[in-house]
CSV table of C-alpha atoms and ligand atoms in Angstrom, one decimal:
chain,number,residue,atom,x,y,z
I,778,MET,CA,0.1,0.0,0.3
I,779,GLY,CA,0.9,3.4,-0.8
I,780,ASN,CA,1.5,6.8,0.9
I,781,TRP,CA,-1.3,8.2,-0.4
I,782,ASP,CA,-3.7,4.7,-0.3
I,783,ARG,CA,-2.7,4.6,3.4
I,784,PHE,CA,-3.4,8.7,3.9
I,785,VAL,CA,-7.2,8.1,2.1
I,786,GLU,CA,-7.7,4.8,4.3
I,787,THR,CA,-6.7,6.9,7.7
I,788,PHE,CA,-8.9,10.1,6.8
I,789,PHE,CA,-11.4,9.4,4.3
I,790,ASN,CA,-12.0,5.8,5.0
I,791,ALA,CA,-15.8,5.7,3.2
I,792,LYS,CA,-16.9,2.3,5.6
I,793,VAL,CA,-16.2,4.3,8.3
I,794,MET,CA,-17.5,7.6,7.2
I,795,ALA,CA,-20.2,5.8,5.6
I,796,LYS,CA,-21.3,4.3,9.5
I,797,TYR,CA,-20.3,7.3,11.9
I,798,TRP,CA,-21.3,10.4,9.7
I,799,PRO,CA,-25.0,10.1,11.2
I,800,ASP,CA,-23.4,10.4,14.8
I,801,ILE,CA,-21.9,13.8,13.7
I,802,LEU,CA,-24.9,15.4,12.2
I,803,SER,CA,-26.8,14.8,15.2
I,804,GLY,CA,-23.5,16.5,16.4
I,805,LEU,CA,-23.7,19.0,14.6
I,806,PHE,CA,-27.9,19.9,15.7
I,807,VAL,CA,-25.8,19.6,19.6
I,808,THR,CA,-23.0,22.5,18.5
I,809,ILE,CA,-25.7,24.2,16.8
I,810,GLU,CA,-28.1,24.5,19.5
I,811,LEU,CA,-25.5,25.0,21.9
I,812,ALA,CA,-24.1,27.5,19.6
I,813,ALA,CA,-27.0,29.9,19.3
I,814,LEU,CA,-27.7,29.5,23.6
I,815,ILE,CA,-24.5,30.9,24.0
I,816,VAL,CA,-25.1,34.0,21.4
I,817,VAL,CA,-28.6,34.5,22.0
I,818,THR,CA,-27.6,34.9,25.9
I,819,GLY,CA,-24.4,35.9,26.5
I,820,LEU,CA,-25.1,39.0,24.1
I,821,ILE,CA,-28.6,39.8,26.1
I,822,ALA,CA,-26.3,39.7,29.1
I,823,GLY,CA,-23.1,41.6,27.8
I,824,LEU,CA,-25.7,44.1,26.8
I,825,ALA,CA,-27.9,44.3,29.6
I,826,LEU,CA,-24.5,44.8,31.9
I,827,ALA,CA,-22.8,47.7,29.7
I,828,LEU,CA,-26.4,49.8,29.9
I,829,LEU,CA,-26.2,49.0,33.5
I,830,ARG,CA,-22.9,50.4,33.8
I,831,SER,CA,-24.1,53.7,32.1
I,832,LEU,CA,-26.3,54.4,35.0
I,833,GLY,CA,-23.2,55.1,36.5
I,834,ILE,CA,-23.5,53.6,40.0
I,835,ARG,CA,-19.7,53.5,41.2
I,836,PRO,CA,-20.2,50.2,43.6
I,837,LEU,CA,-21.8,48.2,40.6
I,838,ASN,CA,-19.3,49.5,38.1
I,839,TRP,CA,-16.7,47.7,39.9
I,840,LEU,CA,-18.8,44.7,40.7
I,841,ILE,CA,-19.4,45.0,36.5
I,842,VAL,CA,-15.5,44.9,35.9
I,843,PHE,CA,-14.2,43.2,38.5
I,844,VAL,CA,-16.8,40.5,36.5
I,845,VAL,CA,-16.0,41.4,33.1
I,846,ASP,CA,-12.2,40.8,33.8
I,847,LEU,CA,-12.6,37.4,35.6
I,848,PHE,CA,-14.9,35.8,32.6
I,849,ARG,CA,-11.8,37.7,30.6
I,850,ALA,CA,-8.8,36.2,32.0
I,851,LEU,CA,-10.1,32.7,32.7
I,852,PRO,CA,-9.9,30.6,30.1
I,853,PRO,CA,-12.7,29.1,28.5
I,854,LEU,CA,-12.2,25.1,29.2
I,855,VAL,CA,-11.0,26.5,33.2
I,856,ILE,CA,-14.4,27.8,33.4
I,857,ILE,CA,-16.2,24.8,31.8
I,858,VAL,CA,-14.8,22.3,34.0
I,859,LEU,CA,-15.2,24.6,37.6
I,860,ILE,CA,-19.0,24.3,36.7
I,861,TYR,CA,-19.2,20.8,35.5
I,862,PHE,CA,-17.1,19.0,38.0
I,863,GLY,CA,-17.3,22.3,41.1
I,864,LEU,CA,-21.2,23.1,41.4
I,865,PRO,CA,-22.5,19.1,42.3
I,866,SER,CA,-20.5,19.9,45.3
I,867,VAL,CA,-23.2,22.5,46.3
I,868,ASP,CA,-25.7,20.7,44.8
I,869,LEU,CA,-26.1,21.6,42.0
I,870,VAL,CA,-25.3,19.1,38.8
I,871,PRO,CA,-25.5,20.9,35.2
I,872,SER,CA,-25.0,18.7,32.4
I,873,GLY,CA,-22.2,19.1,30.3
I,874,PHE,CA,-24.2,20.9,27.7
I,875,VAL,CA,-25.4,23.3,29.9
I,876,SER,CA,-22.2,24.4,32.1
I,877,THR,CA,-20.3,24.2,28.3
I,878,TRP,CA,-23.9,26.8,27.7
I,879,ILE,CA,-23.1,28.7,31.0
I,880,SER,CA,-19.7,28.9,31.1
I,881,LEU,CA,-19.1,30.1,26.9
I,882,ALA,CA,-22.5,32.6,27.2
I,883,LEU,CA,-20.1,34.1,30.4
I,884,VAL,CA,-17.3,34.6,28.6
I,885,LEU,CA,-19.1,36.2,25.4
I,886,MET,CA,-21.4,38.5,28.1
I,887,ALA,CA,-18.0,39.5,29.5
I,888,PHE,CA,-16.9,40.2,25.7
I,889,ALA,CA,-19.3,41.7,24.7
I,890,GLU,CA,-20.1,44.4,27.7
I,891,GLU,CA,-16.8,45.6,26.7
I,892,ILE,CA,-17.6,45.9,23.6
I,893,PHE,CA,-20.9,48.0,23.9
I,894,TRP,CA,-19.5,49.5,26.4
I,895,ALA,CA,-16.6,50.8,24.6
I,896,GLY,CA,-19.2,51.9,21.7
I,897,ILE,CA,-21.5,53.9,23.9
I,898,THR,CA,-18.2,55.5,25.7
I,899,ALA,CA,-17.2,56.3,22.1
I,900,VAL,CA,-20.4,58.5,20.9
I,901,PRO,CA,-19.8,62.3,22.0
I,902,ARG,CA,-21.1,64.1,24.5
I,903,GLY,CA,-22.9,66.2,22.3
I,904,GLN,CA,-25.3,63.4,21.4
I,905,TRP,CA,-26.5,63.0,25.0
I,906,GLU,CA,-27.1,67.0,25.5
I,907,ALA,CA,-28.5,67.5,22.8
I,908,ALA,CA,-30.9,64.9,23.4
I,909,ARG,CA,-31.9,65.8,27.0
I,910,SER,CA,-32.2,69.5,25.9
I,911,THR,CA,-35.2,68.2,24.2
I,912,GLY,CA,-36.7,67.0,27.3
I,913,LEU,CA,-35.6,63.0,26.3
I,914,SER,CA,-35.3,60.9,29.7
I,915,PHE,CA,-31.6,59.2,30.3
I,916,GLY,CA,-33.4,56.0,29.3
I,917,GLN,CA,-35.0,57.3,26.1
I,918,THR,CA,-31.6,58.9,25.3
I,919,LEU,CA,-29.9,55.7,25.6
I,920,LEU,CA,-32.2,53.6,24.0
I,921,GLY,CA,-33.0,56.0,21.2
I,922,VAL,CA,-30.2,57.9,20.8
I,923,VAL,CA,-26.7,56.7,21.9
I,924,LEU,CA,-27.6,53.0,21.8
I,925,PRO,CA,-28.5,52.9,17.9
I,926,GLN,CA,-25.0,54.7,17.4
I,927,ALA,CA,-23.4,52.6,19.5
I,928,LEU,CA,-24.1,49.8,17.8
I,929,ARG,CA,-22.9,50.3,14.9
I,930,ILE,CA,-19.4,50.7,16.0
I,931,THR,CA,-19.6,47.6,17.9
I,932,ILE,CA,-21.3,45.1,15.4
I,933,PRO,CA,-17.8,44.4,13.3
I,934,PRO,CA,-15.6,43.9,16.8
I,935,LEU,CA,-18.6,42.0,18.3
I,936,THR,CA,-19.6,39.6,14.8
I,937,ASN,CA,-15.8,39.0,15.8
I,938,ARG,CA,-15.7,37.9,18.9
I,939,THR,CA,-19.0,36.4,18.8
I,940,ILE,CA,-17.8,34.0,16.1
I,941,ALA,CA,-14.2,33.4,18.0
I,942,ILE,CA,-16.0,32.2,21.3
I,943,THR,CA,-19.0,30.3,19.6
I,944,LYS,CA,-16.5,28.0,18.2
I,945,GLY,CA,-15.2,26.8,21.6
I,946,THR,CA,-18.4,24.6,21.9
I,947,ALA,CA,-15.5,22.2,20.9
I,948,LEU,CA,-14.9,22.4,24.5
I,949,GLY,CA,-18.1,20.5,25.4
I,950,SER,CA,-16.2,17.5,24.0
I,951,VAL,CA,-14.1,17.6,27.7
I,952,VAL,CA,-17.4,17.0,30.2
I,953,ALA,CA,-18.8,14.8,27.6
I,954,VAL,CA,-21.4,17.0,25.5
I,955,SER,CA,-22.3,15.0,22.4
I,956,GLU,CA,-21.4,17.9,19.6
I,957,ILE,CA,-19.4,17.5,16.8
I,958,LEU,CA,-15.7,17.0,18.2
I,959,GLY,CA,-17.5,14.9,20.9
I,960,GLN,CA,-19.3,12.6,18.4
I,961,ALA,CA,-16.2,12.4,16.2
I,962,SER,CA,-14.0,11.5,19.2
I,963,SER,CA,-16.1,8.8,20.3
I,964,ALA,CA,-16.6,7.7,16.9
I,965,VAL,CA,-12.7,7.7,16.3
I,966,SER,CA,-12.5,5.6,19.5
I,967,ASN,CA,-14.7,3.1,18.6
I,968,SER,CA,-13.4,2.4,14.9
I,969,TYR,CA,-9.6,2.4,15.9
I,970,ASN,CA,-9.6,5.5,12.4
I,971,PRO,CA,-9.8,9.4,12.4
I,972,SER,CA,-11.9,9.3,9.7
I,973,PRO,CA,-14.6,10.8,11.2
I,974,LEU,CA,-12.9,14.1,12.9
I,975,THR,CA,-12.4,14.4,8.9
I,976,LEU,CA,-16.6,14.6,9.2
I,977,GLY,CA,-16.4,16.7,12.2
I,978,ALA,CA,-13.5,19.3,10.7
I,979,ALA,CA,-16.4,19.4,7.4
I,980,ALA,CA,-19.3,20.0,9.7
I,981,TYR,CA,-17.4,22.9,11.5
I,982,LEU,CA,-16.3,24.1,7.7
I,983,VAL,CA,-20.1,24.3,7.4
I,984,LEU,CA,-21.5,25.7,10.5
I,985,PHE,CA,-18.7,28.9,10.6
I,986,LEU,CA,-17.6,29.5,7.2
I,987,PRO,CA,-21.3,30.9,6.4
I,988,VAL,CA,-21.1,32.9,9.8
I,989,VAL,CA,-17.3,34.1,8.8
I,990,VAL,CA,-18.6,35.1,5.6
I,991,LEU,CA,-21.6,36.7,7.0
I,992,GLY,CA,-19.5,38.6,9.5
I,993,ARG,CA,-17.4,39.6,6.8
I,994,TRP,CA,-20.7,41.2,5.0
I,995,ILE,CA,-21.8,42.7,8.2
I,996,GLU,CA,-18.4,44.1,8.7
I,997,THR,CA,-18.3,46.2,5.3
I,998,ARG,CA,-21.6,46.7,5.9
I,999,PHE,CA,-20.9,49.1,9.1
I,1000,ALA,CA,-18.4,50.3,8.9
I,1001,TRP,CA,-19.1,53.9,9.6
I,1002,LYS,CA,-21.0,55.1,7.0
I,1003,ARG,CA,-21.7,58.6,8.6
Q,1341,MET,CA,-37.0,97.1,20.8
Q,1342,THR,CA,-39.3,95.7,22.6
Q,1343,PRO,CA,-40.6,96.8,26.1
Q,1344,PRO,CA,-39.4,95.0,29.2
Q,1345,ALA,CA,-42.4,92.5,30.1
Q,1346,ALA,CA,-43.7,92.4,33.7
Q,1347,THR,CA,-42.6,88.8,34.2
Q,1348,PRO,CA,-38.9,88.1,32.4
Q,1349,ILE,CA,-38.8,84.4,30.8
Q,1350,VAL,CA,-35.5,83.9,32.2
Q,1351,ARG,CA,-33.9,84.8,36.0
Q,1352,ALA,CA,-31.2,83.5,37.4
Q,1353,THR,CA,-30.1,84.6,40.5
Q,1354,ALA,CA,-26.9,84.8,41.9
Q,1355,ILE,CA,-25.6,81.9,40.1
Q,1356,HIS,CA,-22.4,80.3,41.0
Q,1357,LYS,CA,-20.4,77.3,39.4
Q,1358,HIS,CA,-17.5,75.0,40.7
Q,1359,PHE,CA,-15.7,72.2,38.7
Q,1360,GLY,CA,-13.7,71.0,41.4
Q,1361,ALA,CA,-11.4,74.0,42.6
Q,1362,LEU,CA,-12.4,75.9,39.3
Q,1363,HIS,CA,-14.9,78.5,40.2
Q,1364,VAL,CA,-16.3,79.3,36.5
Q,1365,LEU,CA,-19.8,81.5,37.4
Q,1366,LYS,CA,-19.1,83.7,40.0
Q,1367,GLY,CA,-22.9,85.3,41.0
Q,1368,VAL,CA,-24.3,85.5,38.3
Q,1369,ASP,CA,-27.5,87.4,37.3
Q,1370,LEU,CA,-29.6,87.2,34.1
Q,1371,GLU,CA,-33.0,88.5,33.2
Q,1372,VAL,CA,-35.0,87.9,30.0
Q,1373,ALA,CA,-37.8,89.6,29.1
Q,1374,GLU,CA,-40.2,88.2,27.1
Q,1375,ARG,CA,-39.3,88.6,23.0
Q,1376,GLU,CA,-36.0,89.9,24.5
Q,1377,LEU,CA,-32.9,89.3,23.0
Q,1378,VAL,CA,-29.9,89.0,24.5
Q,1379,PHE,CA,-26.0,88.3,23.5
Q,1380,VAL,CA,-23.1,87.2,25.7
Q,1381,ILE,CA,-19.6,87.9,24.3
Q,1382,GLY,CA,-16.5,87.5,26.4
Q,1383,PRO,CA,-13.4,85.9,26.1
Q,1384,SER,CA,-12.9,81.9,25.4
Q,1385,GLY,CA,-13.2,80.1,29.0
Q,1386,SER,CA,-15.1,83.0,29.9
Q,1387,GLY,CA,-17.9,80.8,31.4
Q,1388,LYS,CA,-21.2,82.0,28.8
Q,1389,SER,CA,-21.4,77.8,27.6
Q,1390,THR,CA,-21.4,77.3,31.2
Q,1391,LEU,CA,-24.1,80.1,32.1
Q,1392,LEU,CA,-25.9,79.0,29.2
Q,1393,ARG,CA,-26.2,75.1,29.8
Q,1394,CYS,CA,-27.2,76.0,33.6
Q,1395,LEU,CA,-29.9,77.8,32.3
Q,1396,ASN,CA,-31.6,74.8,31.1
Q,1397,ARG,CA,-29.6,72.6,33.8
Q,1398,LEU,CA,-27.8,70.6,31.3
Q,1399,GLU,CA,-25.0,71.7,34.3
Q,1400,GLU,CA,-26.3,72.2,37.7
Q,1401,PRO,CA,-25.4,75.5,39.3
Q,1402,SER,CA,-23.6,74.9,42.7
Q,1403,SER,CA,-25.9,77.9,44.1
Q,1404,GLY,CA,-28.2,80.2,42.9
Q,1405,SER,CA,-31.8,80.0,41.1
Q,1406,VAL,CA,-33.1,79.6,37.6
Q,1407,VAL,CA,-36.4,80.1,36.9
Q,1408,VAL,CA,-37.8,79.6,33.6
Q,1409,ASP,CA,-41.0,80.5,32.6
Q,1410,GLY,CA,-42.1,80.5,36.0
Q,1411,ILE,CA,-40.7,77.1,36.0
Q,1412,ASP,CA,-37.8,76.6,38.7
Q,1413,LEU,CA,-35.0,74.3,37.3
Q,1414,LEU,CA,-33.4,73.8,40.4
Q,1415,ASP,CA,-36.1,72.6,42.8
Q,1416,PRO,CA,-35.8,69.1,42.8
Q,1417,ARG,CA,-39.7,68.0,42.4
Q,1418,THR,CA,-39.3,69.5,38.9
Q,1419,ASP,CA,-40.2,67.7,36.1
Q,1420,ILE,CA,-36.9,68.9,34.4
Q,1421,ASN,CA,-37.9,67.2,30.9
Q,1422,HIS,CA,-40.8,68.6,31.5
Q,1423,ALA,CA,-39.1,72.1,31.4
Q,1424,ARG,CA,-36.7,71.0,28.8
Q,1425,GLN,CA,-39.2,71.1,26.0
Q,1426,ARG,CA,-39.7,74.9,26.8
Q,1427,ILE,CA,-36.0,76.1,26.6
Q,1428,GLY,CA,-34.4,75.1,22.9
Q,1429,MET,CA,-31.0,74.6,22.5
Q,1430,VAL,CA,-28.5,75.1,19.6
Q,1431,PHE,CA,-24.9,73.7,20.0
Q,1432,GLN,CA,-21.7,75.1,18.1
Q,1433,SER,CA,-21.3,71.7,16.9
Q,1434,PHE,CA,-24.4,70.9,16.1
Q,1435,ASN,CA,-25.0,67.6,17.1
Q,1436,LEU,CA,-28.0,65.9,15.2
Q,1437,TYR,CA,-28.5,62.1,15.7
Q,1438,PRO,CA,-26.2,61.2,12.4
Q,1439,HIS,CA,-28.6,57.8,12.2
Q,1440,MET,CA,-31.8,59.6,11.5
Q,1441,THR,CA,-33.0,61.6,8.9
Q,1442,ALA,CA,-33.7,65.6,9.3
Q,1443,LEU,CA,-36.9,65.1,10.0
Q,1444,GLY,CA,-36.4,61.8,12.4
Q,1445,ASN,CA,-34.2,64.6,14.1
Q,1446,VAL,CA,-37.1,67.0,14.3
Q,1447,THR,CA,-39.9,64.7,15.6
Q,1448,LEU,CA,-37.9,62.1,18.2
Q,1449,ALA,CA,-38.7,64.3,21.3
Q,1450,LEU,CA,-42.1,65.3,19.8
Q,1451,ARG,CA,-42.9,61.4,19.3
Q,1452,LYS,CA,-41.5,60.4,22.8
Q,1453,VAL,CA,-41.3,64.0,25.0
Q,1454,ALA,CA,-43.8,66.1,23.8
Q,1455,GLY,CA,-46.2,62.3,23.2
Q,1456,ARG,CA,-47.2,63.3,19.1
Q,1457,GLY,CA,-48.6,60.8,17.2
Q,1458,ARG,CA,-46.0,59.7,14.1
Q,1459,ALA,CA,-48.2,61.5,11.5
Q,1460,GLU,CA,-49.2,64.8,13.9
Q,1461,ALA,CA,-45.1,64.6,14.2
Q,1462,ASP,CA,-44.0,64.7,11.1
Q,1463,ALA,CA,-46.5,67.3,10.2
Q,1464,ILE,CA,-45.1,70.1,12.7
Q,1465,GLY,CA,-41.7,68.6,12.2
Q,1466,GLN,CA,-42.4,69.0,8.4
Q,1467,ALA,CA,-43.3,72.7,9.2
Q,1468,ALA,CA,-40.4,73.5,11.7
Q,1469,LEU,CA,-38.0,72.6,8.7
Q,1470,ALA,CA,-39.6,74.7,6.1
Q,1471,ARG,CA,-39.2,77.9,8.7
Q,1472,VAL,CA,-35.5,76.9,8.5
Q,1473,GLY,CA,-35.8,76.8,4.5
Q,1474,LEU,CA,-35.6,73.1,4.7
Q,1475,ALA,CA,-39.0,71.5,3.4
Q,1476,ASP,CA,-37.3,69.7,0.8
Q,1477,ARG,CA,-34.6,67.9,3.0
Q,1478,ALA,CA,-36.8,66.7,5.4
Q,1479,GLY,CA,-35.5,62.5,4.0
Q,1480,HIS,CA,-31.5,63.7,4.3
Q,1481,MET,CA,-29.8,62.5,6.4
Q,1482,PRO,CA,-27.5,64.9,8.8
Q,1483,ALA,CA,-24.2,63.6,6.6
Q,1484,GLN,CA,-25.6,64.7,3.7
Q,1485,LEU,CA,-26.3,68.1,4.1
Q,1486,SER,CA,-23.6,71.1,4.5
Q,1487,GLY,CA,-22.8,72.7,7.8
Q,1488,GLY,CA,-25.0,75.6,7.4
Q,1489,GLN,CA,-27.8,73.1,6.7
Q,1490,GLN,CA,-27.3,70.8,9.5
Q,1491,GLN,CA,-27.3,73.7,12.0
Q,1492,ARG,CA,-30.6,74.9,10.2
Q,1493,VAL,CA,-32.3,71.3,10.7
Q,1494,ALA,CA,-30.9,71.4,14.7
Q,1495,ILE,CA,-33.1,75.0,15.0
Q,1496,ALA,CA,-35.7,73.1,13.8
Q,1497,ARG,CA,-35.4,70.2,16.4
Q,1498,ALA,CA,-35.3,72.7,18.8
Q,1499,ILE,CA,-38.2,75.0,17.8
Q,1500,ALA,CA,-40.8,72.0,16.7
Q,1501,LEU,CA,-41.4,71.8,20.7
Q,1502,GLU,CA,-42.3,75.3,20.6
Q,1503,PRO,CA,-39.8,76.7,23.7
Q,1504,ARG,CA,-40.6,79.7,25.1
Q,1505,VAL,CA,-36.6,80.6,24.8
Q,1506,MET,CA,-34.1,79.9,22.6
Q,1507,LEU,CA,-30.4,79.4,23.9
Q,1508,PHE,CA,-28.2,79.7,21.1
Q,1509,ASP,CA,-24.1,78.2,22.5
Q,1510,GLU,CA,-22.0,80.0,19.3
Q,1511,PRO,CA,-23.9,78.4,16.3
Q,1512,THR,CA,-22.1,79.7,13.6
Q,1513,SER,CA,-18.7,79.3,14.9
Q,1514,ALA,CA,-18.1,76.2,13.2
Q,1515,LEU,CA,-19.5,76.8,9.7
Q,1516,ASP,CA,-17.5,78.0,6.6
Q,1517,PRO,CA,-17.7,81.5,6.0
Q,1518,GLU,CA,-20.0,81.3,3.3
Q,1519,LEU,CA,-22.7,79.3,5.1
Q,1520,VAL,CA,-23.2,81.3,8.2
Q,1521,GLY,CA,-25.0,84.0,6.3
Q,1522,SER,CA,-27.9,81.2,6.4
Q,1523,VAL,CA,-27.9,80.1,10.0
Q,1524,LEU,CA,-27.9,83.9,10.8
Q,1525,GLN,CA,-30.7,84.6,8.6
Q,1526,VAL,CA,-32.8,82.2,9.8
Q,1527,MET,CA,-32.3,82.9,13.4
Q,1528,ARG,CA,-33.3,87.0,12.6
Q,1529,GLU,CA,-36.9,85.0,11.1
Q,1530,LEU,CA,-36.8,83.9,14.4
Q,1531,ARG,CA,-36.4,86.8,16.4
Q,1532,GLU,CA,-39.0,89.0,14.4
Q,1533,SER,CA,-41.1,85.9,15.3
Q,1534,GLY,CA,-41.7,87.1,18.8
Q,1535,MET,CA,-38.7,84.2,19.9
Q,1536,THR,CA,-37.3,85.4,23.6
Q,1537,MET,CA,-33.3,84.1,22.8
Q,1538,VAL,CA,-29.7,84.3,24.7
Q,1539,VAL,CA,-27.4,84.2,22.2
Q,1540,VAL,CA,-23.3,83.3,22.5
Q,1541,SER,CA,-21.9,84.4,19.2
Q,1542,HIS,CA,-19.0,86.5,17.6
Q,1543,GLU,CA,-20.9,88.0,15.3
Q,1544,MET,CA,-21.1,91.6,16.1
Q,1545,GLY,CA,-23.1,92.4,12.8
Q,1546,PHE,CA,-25.8,90.2,13.6
Q,1547,ALA,CA,-25.9,91.7,17.7
Q,1548,ARG,CA,-26.0,95.3,15.8
Q,1549,ALA,CA,-29.1,94.3,13.4
Q,1550,ALA,CA,-30.9,92.0,16.4
Q,1551,ALA,CA,-30.1,92.1,19.8
Q,1552,ASP,CA,-31.3,93.7,22.6
Q,1553,ARG,CA,-28.6,94.0,25.4
Q,1554,VAL,CA,-25.3,92.9,24.5
Q,1555,LEU,CA,-23.6,91.1,27.9
Q,1556,PHE,CA,-20.0,91.1,28.2
Q,1557,MET,CA,-18.7,88.2,30.5
Q,1558,ASP,CA,-15.3,87.9,31.4
Q,1559,GLU,CA,-13.9,85.8,34.4
Q,1560,GLY,CA,-17.4,84.6,35.8
Q,1561,MET,CA,-18.8,87.6,36.0
Q,1562,ILE,CA,-21.1,89.5,33.6
Q,1563,VAL,CA,-18.1,92.4,33.7
Q,1564,GLU,CA,-21.0,95.3,31.6
Q,1565,ALA,CA,-24.6,95.6,30.1
Q,1566,GLY,CA,-26.3,97.8,27.2
Q,1567,PRO,CA,-27.8,98.2,24.4
Q,1568,PRO,CA,-25.4,96.8,21.6
Q,1569,ALA,CA,-24.4,100.9,20.2
Q,1570,GLN,CA,-23.5,101.4,23.7
Q,1571,ILE,CA,-21.7,98.0,24.2
Q,1572,PHE,CA,-19.7,98.0,20.8
Q,1573,ALA,CA,-19.2,101.7,20.6
Q,1574,ALA,CA,-18.3,103.5,23.9
Q,1575,PRO,CA,-17.9,100.7,26.5
Q,1576,ALA,CA,-17.6,102.1,29.5
Q,1577,GLN,CA,-15.0,99.3,30.9
Q,1578,GLU,CA,-11.5,98.6,29.9
Q,1579,ARG,CA,-11.9,95.0,30.0
Q,1580,THR,CA,-14.9,95.4,27.9
Q,1581,ARG,CA,-13.4,97.6,25.2
Q,1582,ALA,CA,-10.2,95.4,25.2
Q,1583,PHE,CA,-12.2,92.7,24.1
Q,1584,ILE,CA,-14.1,94.6,21.6
Q,1585,SER,CA,-11.7,95.7,20.0
Q,1586,GLN,CA,-9.8,92.7,19.7
Q,1587,ILE,CA,-12.5,90.7,17.9
Q,1588,LYS,CA,-12.9,93.4,15.7
Q,1589,HIS,CA,-9.8,93.3,14.6
Q,1590,HIS,CA,-9.5,89.5,14.0
D,793,ADP,N1,-17.5,70.1,32.7
D,793,ADP,C1,-16.4,71.1,32.9
D,793,ADP,N2,-14.8,70.4,33.6
D,793,ADP,C2,-14.6,70.9,34.2
D,793,ADP,N3,-13.9,72.3,33.7
D,793,ADP,C3,-15.3,72.8,32.9
D,793,ADP,C4,-16.0,71.7,32.6
D,793,ADP,N4,-17.1,72.8,31.6
D,793,ADP,C5,-16.1,74.2,31.5
D,793,ADP,N5,-14.9,74.3,31.8
D,793,ADP,C6,-13.9,75.2,32.6
D,793,ADP,O1,-15.1,76.5,33.1
D,793,ADP,C7,-14.8,77.2,32.1
D,793,ADP,C8,-15.6,78.0,31.5
D,793,ADP,O2,-15.9,77.4,30.2
D,793,ADP,P1,-16.9,77.4,29.2
D,793,ADP,O3,-18.5,78.0,30.1
D,793,ADP,O4,-17.3,76.9,28.3
D,793,ADP,O5,-16.5,79.0,28.8
D,793,ADP,P2,-17.0,80.1,27.6
D,793,ADP,O6,-18.2,79.3,26.7
D,793,ADP,O7,-16.4,81.4,27.8
D,793,ADP,O8,-15.6,79.3,26.4
D,793,ADP,C9,-13.4,77.2,31.3
D,793,ADP,O9,-11.9,77.3,32.1
D,793,ADP,C10,-13.9,75.7,31.3
D,793,ADP,O10,-12.1,74.7,30.7
D,794,MG,MG1,-18.5,78.1,24.8
């Protein structure tokens, strides 16, 4: 058997692939579900924290900055493992899925908060003053005048960060989440052949390549066009 | 010139403002009668903007009182957002909302603060834009407008709320010289329609033509006040004289 044949046999083994592609497909759906939950909850929580921070309540802001820095500093895998193996000691037993979801949502929340906050503070003071001078309240000004401008500048960095963190769903395989990588790994150990990993990589590409392209489009679409 | 009405629209008394250790306003008294145009001049940093911003509480005075149209702005029970509808403000840097059309800029507070429905707000907004000569620019974004047009939209945004007094903080200072005239023209028409106005500006020609009173501020105090002819031609104070000759020759 030549090198090429061995390579194909190892990574593109048709028999193994035929057997395990349904597993990889179900892994793809788990990854999609997990990613969607992380994106929605992480972004909402990050936006909520940034809006809270704009109220300018000192002790609250210290707390927010502390939490944000914490989750930006810790490696996501460490957070996942802490929640999965640590919470049961306080009688909460999150599944691997929930542990991964919470962990990555917290990480996304932290980075999103910083990005939203940077966007809010980048809006010139004059915008606040003009709106307030016409009688708009703080909340109306924040939501109706400042936030729409802030969102525009935050969308490109937010898109990139969201993609990066969502790819971390693969870490769920460490705590027995049957997402793409988890399914691929167990298929590899069952079949003694790495071809399922090839399928897994293909599944990630199918999922994330359109998202990356979409992100690129959003980036050009929202580039500050005043 | 209009004779002063019985109760002034603006009555600011003994206004002091500190920024930390910096004492920016040192006991300023200002009364503006209905339909009066008060023109404020003074060197940069003398506290003109701060004074103006105290009149709608964008800046909180450290002490003193500000009563506008009978409303005590510094009373904690005052609904400041309600009161501010009666006090229009125009800024040096226009401060239009860049993500909204000209009409959107004008109607935002009409809808959110004055509680008008969209159709009604749009009609009022269109009328305000027409008053500043921009009826045909309603659908334009601020970036598509010249500086002079942007400032006129900002004036429309303020007058659409039918304020009792308008505050102008150097409304033409950020404009190219050829665009200044259109804004001053709108201000003149506003003045002729009977609007009470406080204008911080260096446009002495406008002051001569339209101001009832000129105040000269320096170092946080009103040094001198009088009719434009007197302040510009024969100021009583040496500091005023020095300032006038400086802006005349620059
Ligand atoms: N928010 C602020 N914080 C600290 N200092 C300020 C602030 N606003 C204005 N000042 C200071 O107050 C002084 C008067 O400013 P300002 O009222 O803008 O003067 P003018 O409009 O006459 O140029 C200046 O020394 C300025 O630096
Ligand atoms: Mg100023």
